[in-house]
Short mmCIF file of C-alpha atoms in Angstrom, two decimals:
data_model
loop_
_atom_site.label_atom_id
_atom_site.label_comp_id
_atom_site.label_asym_id
_atom_site.label_seq_id
_atom_site.Cartn_x
_atom_site.Cartn_y
_atom_site.Cartn_z
CA MET A 1 -36.28 -16.60 10.79
CA ASP A 2 -37.98 -13.63 12.44
CA ASN A 3 -37.29 -12.92 16.09
CA ILE A 4 -40.51 -13.15 18.14
CA ALA A 5 -40.86 -11.24 21.40
CA ILE A 6 -42.67 -12.92 24.28
CA ASP A 7 -44.06 -10.35 26.72
CA LEU A 8 -43.54 -11.45 30.34
CA LEU A 9 -43.91 -8.05 32.03
CA TRP A 10 -47.23 -9.07 33.60
CA LEU A 11 -45.69 -12.00 35.47
CA ARG A 12 -45.23 -11.43 39.20
CA PRO A 13 -43.51 -14.64 40.34
CA GLY A 14 -45.74 -16.66 42.63
CA LYS A 15 -48.60 -14.16 42.37
CA VAL A 16 -50.47 -14.87 39.11
CA GLY A 17 -51.56 -18.47 39.56
CA GLY A 18 -52.13 -20.73 36.58
CA THR A 19 -50.94 -18.22 33.98
CA GLU A 20 -47.41 -18.47 35.37
CA PHE A 21 -47.57 -22.27 35.24
CA TYR A 22 -48.83 -21.98 31.64
CA ILE A 23 -46.03 -19.83 30.26
CA ARG A 24 -43.21 -21.47 32.20
CA ASN A 25 -44.30 -24.90 30.98
CA LEU A 26 -44.42 -23.57 27.42
CA LEU A 27 -40.96 -22.05 27.69
CA ASP A 28 -39.63 -25.31 29.12
CA GLY A 29 -41.21 -27.11 26.17
CA PHE A 30 -39.77 -24.67 23.62
CA VAL A 31 -36.17 -25.18 24.76
CA GLN A 32 -36.62 -28.94 24.38
CA LEU A 33 -37.60 -28.61 20.71
CA ASP A 34 -35.10 -29.72 18.10
CA ARG A 35 -35.91 -26.98 15.58
CA PRO A 36 -34.79 -23.42 14.84
CA PHE A 37 -36.49 -20.40 16.41
CA ARG A 38 -35.59 -17.02 17.86
CA PHE A 39 -37.35 -15.64 20.92
CA THR A 40 -36.69 -12.49 22.91
CA LEU A 41 -38.21 -12.60 26.37
CA LEU A 42 -39.41 -9.16 27.43
CA VAL A 43 -38.79 -9.16 31.18
CA SER A 44 -39.04 -6.68 34.04
CA LYS A 45 -36.54 -5.57 36.64
CA ASP A 46 -38.11 -7.76 39.31
CA ASN A 47 -38.83 -10.93 37.33
CA ARG A 48 -35.75 -11.10 35.11
CA GLU A 49 -33.82 -13.37 37.46
CA THR A 50 -36.49 -16.08 37.22
CA PHE A 51 -36.04 -16.24 33.43
CA GLU A 52 -32.23 -15.99 33.23
CA HIS A 53 -31.77 -19.73 32.77
CA TYR A 54 -33.63 -19.67 29.46
CA ALA A 55 -30.92 -17.43 27.98
CA LYS A 56 -28.54 -20.40 28.21
CA ASP A 57 -30.28 -21.56 25.04
CA GLU A 58 -28.70 -19.65 22.12
CA ARG A 59 -32.13 -19.32 20.51
CA ILE A 60 -33.41 -17.17 23.40
CA THR A 61 -32.34 -13.72 24.56
CA LEU A 62 -33.67 -11.46 27.33
CA LEU A 63 -34.68 -7.84 26.94
CA GLU A 64 -35.26 -5.95 30.19
CA ALA A 65 -37.81 -3.15 30.23
CA ASN A 66 -37.70 -0.23 32.65
CA VAL A 67 -40.63 -1.77 34.51
CA VAL A 68 -41.29 -3.26 37.94
CA SER A 69 -43.98 -5.92 37.57
CA ALA A 70 -45.05 -5.55 41.19
CA ASN A 71 -46.02 -1.95 40.37
CA ILE A 72 -49.09 -2.97 38.41
CA ALA A 73 -50.33 0.52 37.54
CA GLY A 74 -46.87 1.62 36.43
CA ARG A 75 -46.43 -1.50 34.33
CA ILE A 76 -49.79 -1.00 32.59
CA LEU A 77 -49.03 2.64 31.74
CA TRP A 78 -45.57 1.74 30.44
CA GLN A 79 -47.00 -1.04 28.31
CA PHE A 80 -49.75 1.19 26.92
CA PHE A 81 -47.41 3.92 25.76
CA PHE A 82 -43.77 2.74 25.62
CA GLN A 83 -43.64 -0.98 24.84
CA ASN A 84 -43.93 -0.62 21.08
CA ARG A 85 -41.04 1.86 21.02
CA LEU A 86 -38.75 -0.52 22.92
CA LEU A 87 -39.61 -3.43 20.65
CA ARG A 88 -39.02 -1.40 17.47
CA LYS A 89 -35.73 -0.05 18.84
CA ASN A 90 -34.54 -3.64 19.27
CA GLY A 91 -35.64 -4.76 15.80
CA LEU A 92 -38.68 -6.68 17.03
CA ARG A 93 -41.88 -6.56 14.98
CA GLN A 94 -43.78 -9.59 16.30
CA CYS A 95 -44.94 -10.20 19.87
CA PHE A 96 -46.76 -13.02 21.65
CA ILE A 97 -48.43 -12.00 24.90
CA PRO A 98 -49.60 -15.12 26.79
CA VAL A 99 -52.27 -13.15 28.65
CA TYR A 100 -54.89 -10.56 27.64
CA CYS A 101 -52.98 -7.31 28.41
CA ARG A 102 -51.39 -5.34 25.54
CA PRO A 103 -50.51 -1.81 24.36
CA LEU A 104 -53.26 0.63 23.34
CA PHE A 105 -51.99 0.62 19.73
CA ASN A 106 -50.09 -1.81 17.54
CA GLY A 107 -47.44 0.80 16.70
CA GLY A 108 -45.93 -1.29 13.91
CA ILE A 109 -45.94 -4.48 15.97
CA THR A 110 -48.00 -7.58 15.18
CA TYR A 111 -49.54 -9.02 18.35
CA ILE A 112 -51.00 -12.37 19.33
CA ASN A 113 -52.69 -12.58 22.75
CA THR A 114 -53.98 -15.41 24.89
CA ILE A 115 -57.33 -14.88 26.60
CA HIS A 116 -57.65 -17.51 29.33
CA ASP A 117 -61.21 -16.52 30.23
CA ILE A 118 -63.47 -13.50 30.58
CA GLN A 119 -64.59 -14.38 34.08
CA ALA A 120 -64.78 -10.75 35.23
CA ALA A 121 -67.41 -10.12 32.58
CA HIS A 122 -69.56 -12.94 33.97
CA PHE A 123 -69.00 -12.15 37.66
CA PRO A 124 -68.32 -8.41 37.93
CA GLU A 125 -69.50 -8.48 41.54
CA TYR A 126 -66.31 -10.33 42.48
CA HIS A 127 -63.95 -7.66 41.12
CA PRO A 128 -63.17 -4.00 41.83
CA PHE A 129 -64.34 -1.51 39.21
CA HIS A 130 -60.85 -0.59 37.97
CA GLU A 131 -60.01 -4.26 37.36
CA ILE A 132 -63.19 -4.81 35.35
CA ALA A 133 -62.61 -1.65 33.31
CA TYR A 134 -59.01 -2.60 32.49
CA SER A 135 -59.94 -6.17 31.59
CA LYS A 136 -62.77 -5.10 29.30
CA LEU A 137 -60.54 -2.56 27.57
CA CYS A 138 -57.83 -5.14 26.94
CA TRP A 139 -60.28 -7.79 25.73
CA TRP A 140 -61.67 -5.25 23.27
CA LEU A 141 -58.16 -4.31 22.11
CA ASP A 142 -57.31 -8.00 21.67
CA ALA A 143 -60.44 -8.50 19.62
CA LYS A 144 -59.91 -5.45 17.42
CA LEU A 145 -56.13 -5.03 17.13
CA SER A 146 -54.37 -8.35 17.78
CA LYS A 147 -53.81 -10.45 14.68
CA LYS A 148 -54.89 -13.64 16.41
CA ILE A 149 -56.24 -14.69 19.78
CA ILE A 150 -55.39 -17.96 21.49
CA THR A 151 -57.84 -19.53 23.90
CA THR A 152 -57.10 -22.67 25.89
CA THR A 153 -60.53 -24.28 25.48
CA ASN A 154 -63.38 -24.30 22.98
CA TYR A 155 -65.62 -22.97 25.73
CA VAL A 156 -63.58 -19.77 26.02
CA LYS A 157 -63.32 -19.48 22.24
CA SER A 158 -67.09 -19.51 21.92
CA ASP A 159 -67.50 -17.15 24.87
CA VAL A 160 -65.04 -14.57 23.50
CA ALA A 161 -66.30 -14.83 19.92
CA LYS A 162 -69.90 -14.28 20.99
CA ARG A 163 -69.26 -11.40 23.37
CA TYR A 164 -66.88 -9.49 21.10
CA LYS A 165 -68.34 -10.54 17.77
CA ILE A 166 -65.09 -11.99 16.48
CA ARG A 167 -64.83 -14.35 13.53
CA GLU A 168 -64.08 -17.76 14.95
CA ASP A 169 -61.19 -18.23 12.48
CA LYS A 170 -59.36 -15.43 14.31
CA ILE A 171 -59.31 -17.56 17.47
CA GLU A 172 -57.10 -20.63 17.84
CA VAL A 173 -57.66 -23.19 20.59
CA LEU A 174 -54.38 -24.40 22.07
CA ASN A 175 -54.51 -26.22 25.39
CA ILE A 176 -52.46 -25.52 28.47
CA PRO A 177 -49.54 -27.91 29.03
CA ALA A 178 -51.18 -29.20 32.17
CA MET A 179 -49.27 -32.40 32.73
CA VAL A 180 -47.36 -32.60 35.98
CA ASN A 181 -44.19 -34.48 36.82
CA LEU A 182 -45.47 -37.79 38.17
CA ASN A 183 -42.18 -38.35 39.99
CA GLU A 184 -42.44 -35.04 41.86
CA THR A 185 -43.94 -36.36 45.08
CA ALA A 186 -43.23 -36.38 48.79
CA LEU A 187 -43.25 -39.35 51.16
CA PHE A 188 -46.86 -39.95 52.14
CA GLU A 189 -45.87 -40.80 55.70
CA ASN A 190 -44.49 -37.24 56.08
CA VAL A 191 -47.55 -35.64 54.50
CA SER A 192 -49.82 -37.87 56.58
CA ARG A 193 -48.11 -36.83 59.78
CA LYS A 194 -48.20 -33.15 58.84
CA PHE A 195 -51.92 -33.05 58.04
CA HIS A 196 -53.16 -35.90 60.27
CA ILE A 197 -54.64 -37.98 57.44
CA ALA A 198 -54.72 -41.63 56.40
CA ASP A 199 -54.40 -43.09 52.92
CA GLY A 200 -57.75 -42.93 51.12
CA GLU A 201 -59.47 -41.44 54.14
CA TYR A 202 -59.76 -37.80 53.09
CA TYR A 203 -61.12 -35.66 50.27
CA TYR A 204 -58.96 -33.07 48.55
CA THR A 205 -59.40 -29.91 46.52
CA VAL A 206 -57.13 -27.20 45.12
CA ALA A 207 -58.56 -23.73 44.64
CA GLN A 208 -58.04 -20.11 45.45
CA MET A 209 -60.59 -18.91 47.99
CA ILE A 210 -62.65 -16.74 45.66
CA PRO A 211 -66.46 -16.92 45.32
CA HIS A 212 -66.84 -18.73 41.99
CA LYS A 213 -64.67 -21.60 43.25
CA ASN A 214 -67.73 -22.51 45.37
CA LEU A 215 -65.74 -23.85 48.30
CA GLU A 216 -68.57 -23.04 50.69
CA THR A 217 -70.60 -25.87 49.17
CA LEU A 218 -67.88 -28.37 50.08
CA ILE A 219 -67.83 -27.01 53.64
CA ARG A 220 -71.59 -27.60 53.83
CA VAL A 221 -71.10 -31.11 52.45
CA MET A 222 -68.65 -31.88 55.24
CA ALA A 223 -71.04 -30.40 57.79
CA GLN A 224 -73.70 -32.82 56.51
CA LEU A 225 -71.33 -35.79 56.68
CA LYS A 226 -70.38 -34.87 60.23
CA GLN A 227 -74.00 -35.38 61.30
CA ARG A 228 -74.46 -38.76 59.60
CA GLU A 229 -73.59 -42.40 60.10
CA THR A 230 -71.65 -43.01 56.90
CA ASN A 231 -68.57 -44.80 55.62
CA LEU A 232 -67.53 -41.70 53.67
CA PRO A 233 -64.40 -39.97 54.99
CA LYS A 234 -65.15 -37.04 57.27
CA ARG A 235 -62.01 -35.18 56.34
CA LEU A 236 -61.34 -32.47 53.71
CA LEU A 237 -58.09 -30.73 52.79
CA VAL A 238 -58.19 -27.50 50.79
CA SER A 239 -54.98 -26.19 49.21
CA GLY A 240 -54.57 -22.80 47.61
CA ILE A 241 -53.90 -19.16 48.23
CA SER A 242 -56.37 -16.93 49.99
CA GLY A 243 -58.81 -14.66 48.18
CA ASN A 244 -61.82 -12.45 48.76
CA ALA A 245 -63.91 -15.41 49.96
CA SER A 246 -61.39 -16.41 52.63
CA ASP A 247 -63.34 -14.92 55.52
CA SER A 248 -66.64 -16.50 54.53
CA VAL A 249 -65.01 -19.93 54.11
CA LYS A 250 -63.25 -19.69 57.48
CA ASN A 251 -66.38 -18.43 59.21
CA LEU A 252 -68.43 -21.29 57.77
CA ILE A 253 -65.89 -23.80 59.07
CA LYS A 254 -66.06 -22.21 62.51
CA GLU A 255 -69.87 -21.95 62.58
CA ASN A 256 -70.18 -25.67 61.85
CA GLN A 257 -67.39 -26.63 64.24
CA LEU A 258 -65.41 -28.29 61.47
CA GLU A 259 -61.94 -27.21 62.56
CA ASP A 260 -60.91 -30.87 63.05
CA ILE A 261 -62.54 -31.96 59.78
CA VAL A 262 -61.62 -29.26 57.25
CA THR A 263 -57.99 -28.19 56.93
CA LEU A 264 -56.98 -25.14 54.90
CA THR A 265 -53.39 -25.99 54.02
CA GLY A 266 -52.59 -22.68 52.35
CA PHE A 267 -49.92 -22.76 49.67
CA ILE A 268 -48.01 -26.05 49.65
CA SER A 269 -45.18 -27.47 47.56
CA ASN A 270 -45.83 -29.32 44.32
CA GLU A 271 -44.47 -32.46 45.96
CA GLU A 272 -46.97 -32.33 48.81
CA ARG A 273 -49.85 -31.39 46.51
CA ASN A 274 -49.11 -34.28 44.17
CA THR A 275 -48.94 -36.72 47.06
CA LEU A 276 -52.31 -35.48 48.31
CA TYR A 277 -53.73 -36.02 44.81
CA ARG A 278 -52.44 -39.59 44.75
CA HIS A 279 -53.73 -40.73 48.14
CA CYS A 280 -57.12 -38.98 48.45
CA LYS A 281 -60.45 -40.81 48.46
CA ALA A 282 -61.56 -38.43 45.70
CA PHE A 283 -60.64 -35.03 44.35
CA LEU A 284 -63.57 -32.61 44.58
CA PHE A 285 -63.82 -29.63 42.23
CA PRO A 286 -66.91 -27.50 42.94
CA SER A 287 -65.99 -24.50 40.75
CA ILE A 288 -68.82 -22.92 38.75
CA PHE A 289 -66.54 -21.12 36.28
CA GLU A 290 -63.24 -22.13 34.68
CA GLY A 291 -61.53 -21.02 31.53
CA PHE A 292 -59.50 -24.21 31.73
CA GLY A 293 -59.15 -25.63 35.24
CA MET A 294 -55.90 -27.56 35.70
CA PRO A 295 -56.40 -29.24 39.10
CA PRO A 296 -58.84 -31.94 37.90
CA VAL A 297 -56.46 -32.92 35.09
CA GLU A 298 -53.53 -33.00 37.51
CA ALA A 299 -55.53 -35.10 39.97
CA MET A 300 -56.54 -37.59 37.27
CA ALA A 301 -52.91 -37.88 36.17
CA PHE A 302 -52.10 -39.09 39.69
CA GLY A 303 -54.93 -41.61 39.55
CA ALA A 304 -57.46 -39.77 41.69
CA VAL A 305 -61.20 -40.18 41.21
CA VAL A 306 -62.48 -36.71 40.27
CA ILE A 307 -65.90 -35.35 41.15
CA ALA A 308 -66.58 -31.98 39.57
CA THR A 309 -69.32 -29.69 38.33
CA ASP A 310 -70.51 -29.77 34.75
CA ARG A 311 -70.07 -26.02 34.28
CA THR A 312 -68.18 -24.05 31.61
CA SER A 313 -64.98 -25.77 30.41
CA ILE A 314 -64.72 -28.45 33.08
CA PRO A 315 -66.28 -31.37 31.13
CA GLU A 316 -64.20 -30.35 28.09
CA VAL A 317 -60.81 -30.38 29.82
CA THR A 318 -61.63 -33.58 31.72
CA GLN A 319 -62.74 -35.18 28.42
CA GLY A 320 -66.03 -36.29 29.95
CA LYS A 321 -64.17 -38.81 32.12
CA ALA A 322 -64.80 -37.29 35.55
CA ASN A 323 -67.95 -37.63 37.68
CA TYR A 324 -70.17 -34.56 37.26
CA VAL A 325 -72.61 -32.95 39.69
CA ASP A 326 -75.48 -31.26 37.85
CA ASP A 327 -76.28 -28.72 40.56
CA PRO A 328 -73.02 -27.33 41.99
CA PHE A 329 -74.77 -25.94 45.08
CA ASP A 330 -76.77 -29.07 46.03
CA THR A 331 -75.01 -30.76 48.95
CA GLU A 332 -77.13 -33.89 48.61
CA ALA A 333 -76.15 -34.21 44.95
CA TRP A 334 -72.50 -34.06 45.99
CA ILE A 335 -72.96 -36.69 48.67
CA ARG A 336 -74.80 -39.04 46.29
CA MET A 337 -71.93 -38.74 43.79
CA MET A 338 -69.34 -39.24 46.53
CA GLU A 339 -71.04 -42.52 47.51
CA ALA A 340 -70.42 -44.20 44.16
CA PRO A 341 -68.00 -42.38 41.86
CA VAL A 342 -66.42 -44.10 38.87
CA ASN A 343 -62.73 -43.99 37.98
CA ARG A 344 -62.34 -43.64 34.20
CA ASN A 345 -58.79 -42.32 34.20
CA ASP A 346 -57.64 -45.20 32.00
CA GLU A 347 -59.78 -43.72 29.20
CA PHE A 348 -58.19 -40.26 29.49
CA ASP A 349 -55.83 -39.04 26.75
CA PHE A 350 -53.16 -37.25 28.78
CA SER A 351 -50.91 -36.81 25.73
CA VAL A 352 -52.88 -33.78 24.52
CA TYR A 353 -51.70 -31.88 27.61
CA SER A 354 -48.06 -32.92 27.38
CA ARG A 355 -45.34 -30.28 27.20
CA PRO A 356 -43.60 -31.58 24.02
CA TYR A 357 -46.89 -31.96 22.12
CA LEU A 358 -48.13 -28.48 22.96
CA ALA A 359 -44.75 -26.80 22.52
CA GLU A 360 -44.79 -28.06 18.91
CA LYS A 361 -48.38 -26.86 18.41
CA TYR A 362 -47.64 -23.39 19.80
CA MET A 363 -44.40 -23.07 17.84
CA ASP A 364 -46.13 -23.98 14.58
CA PHE A 365 -48.89 -21.47 15.26
CA LEU A 366 -46.56 -18.61 16.22
CA GLN A 367 -44.21 -19.14 13.30
CA GLU A 368 -47.10 -19.32 10.85
CA ASN A 369 -48.88 -16.22 12.16
CA LEU A 370 -46.09 -13.86 13.28
#
């Protein structure tokens, strides 16, 4: 059986969001499979330690490149011009890259890439020029040089195929293993005390503070609720790392005097996040663009009522079982939906996002195409 390289040079632990969750869940799923395979994980000097435990499986080895992942420019240049040589030197001719970046040429290597979304093409105003240029170059290289492309939703498949004029049979849709450990929770009494909340008396969302996540709309919703006589909770918790919309979100909270109503938790543990999912009145997801969008699926797994937009991939990944707001920017539309949401989680097929199921699907695909 051929040895397949998995390129992990792009992974800066704790800094790349959902893509790290994606590949680590896949790797965890692979080692649980009862079938033969051979993987070589291409790691960097500064992320190797976080992958060492996988080498305990005799089917997996590590290959360290002379790269520091935190040095993004250096990593990109090394990948462009030296990665193929290292792979060939170590007898590797097939490589799966679970993100869009790749070398400038195939150099005797067969590549499969995952494109999670092409958000920077839709919202260039949210990205610096060099980031847009690099992304567009890599997407073009994926389209023209990679043997196959994986997308995690049909929405992204259609988006990529249309923009880069790719035959749809070159693109395979394989979901993200988005299921969370339902036993990985904290005591609610501790979380309640920390954030000053009561069971079922707060709304919750998880998002990085970047413009297309549309968090400002939720702040305006809470400002409206503050002014009204209503039974709806007047409390919102927002978890996630900061981004280039951080200042505008914080300023909006301050302008509307919502410091006691809206809490920005910052990064929190999985245990605390999962507990907040389980005990919220509803999980609100105002994003206007997602290639996949894991938080609504995670929230539904913990039994939360989900209210989300109907944009891009969100109805697809939530299987049409969430509550959808037609106009993501209309605060009154959000409030109307918050007054009478429906919980259809019992109709949701969570098995399609399970780690074992998707590990088998990915393994079949990689072994058939590399």
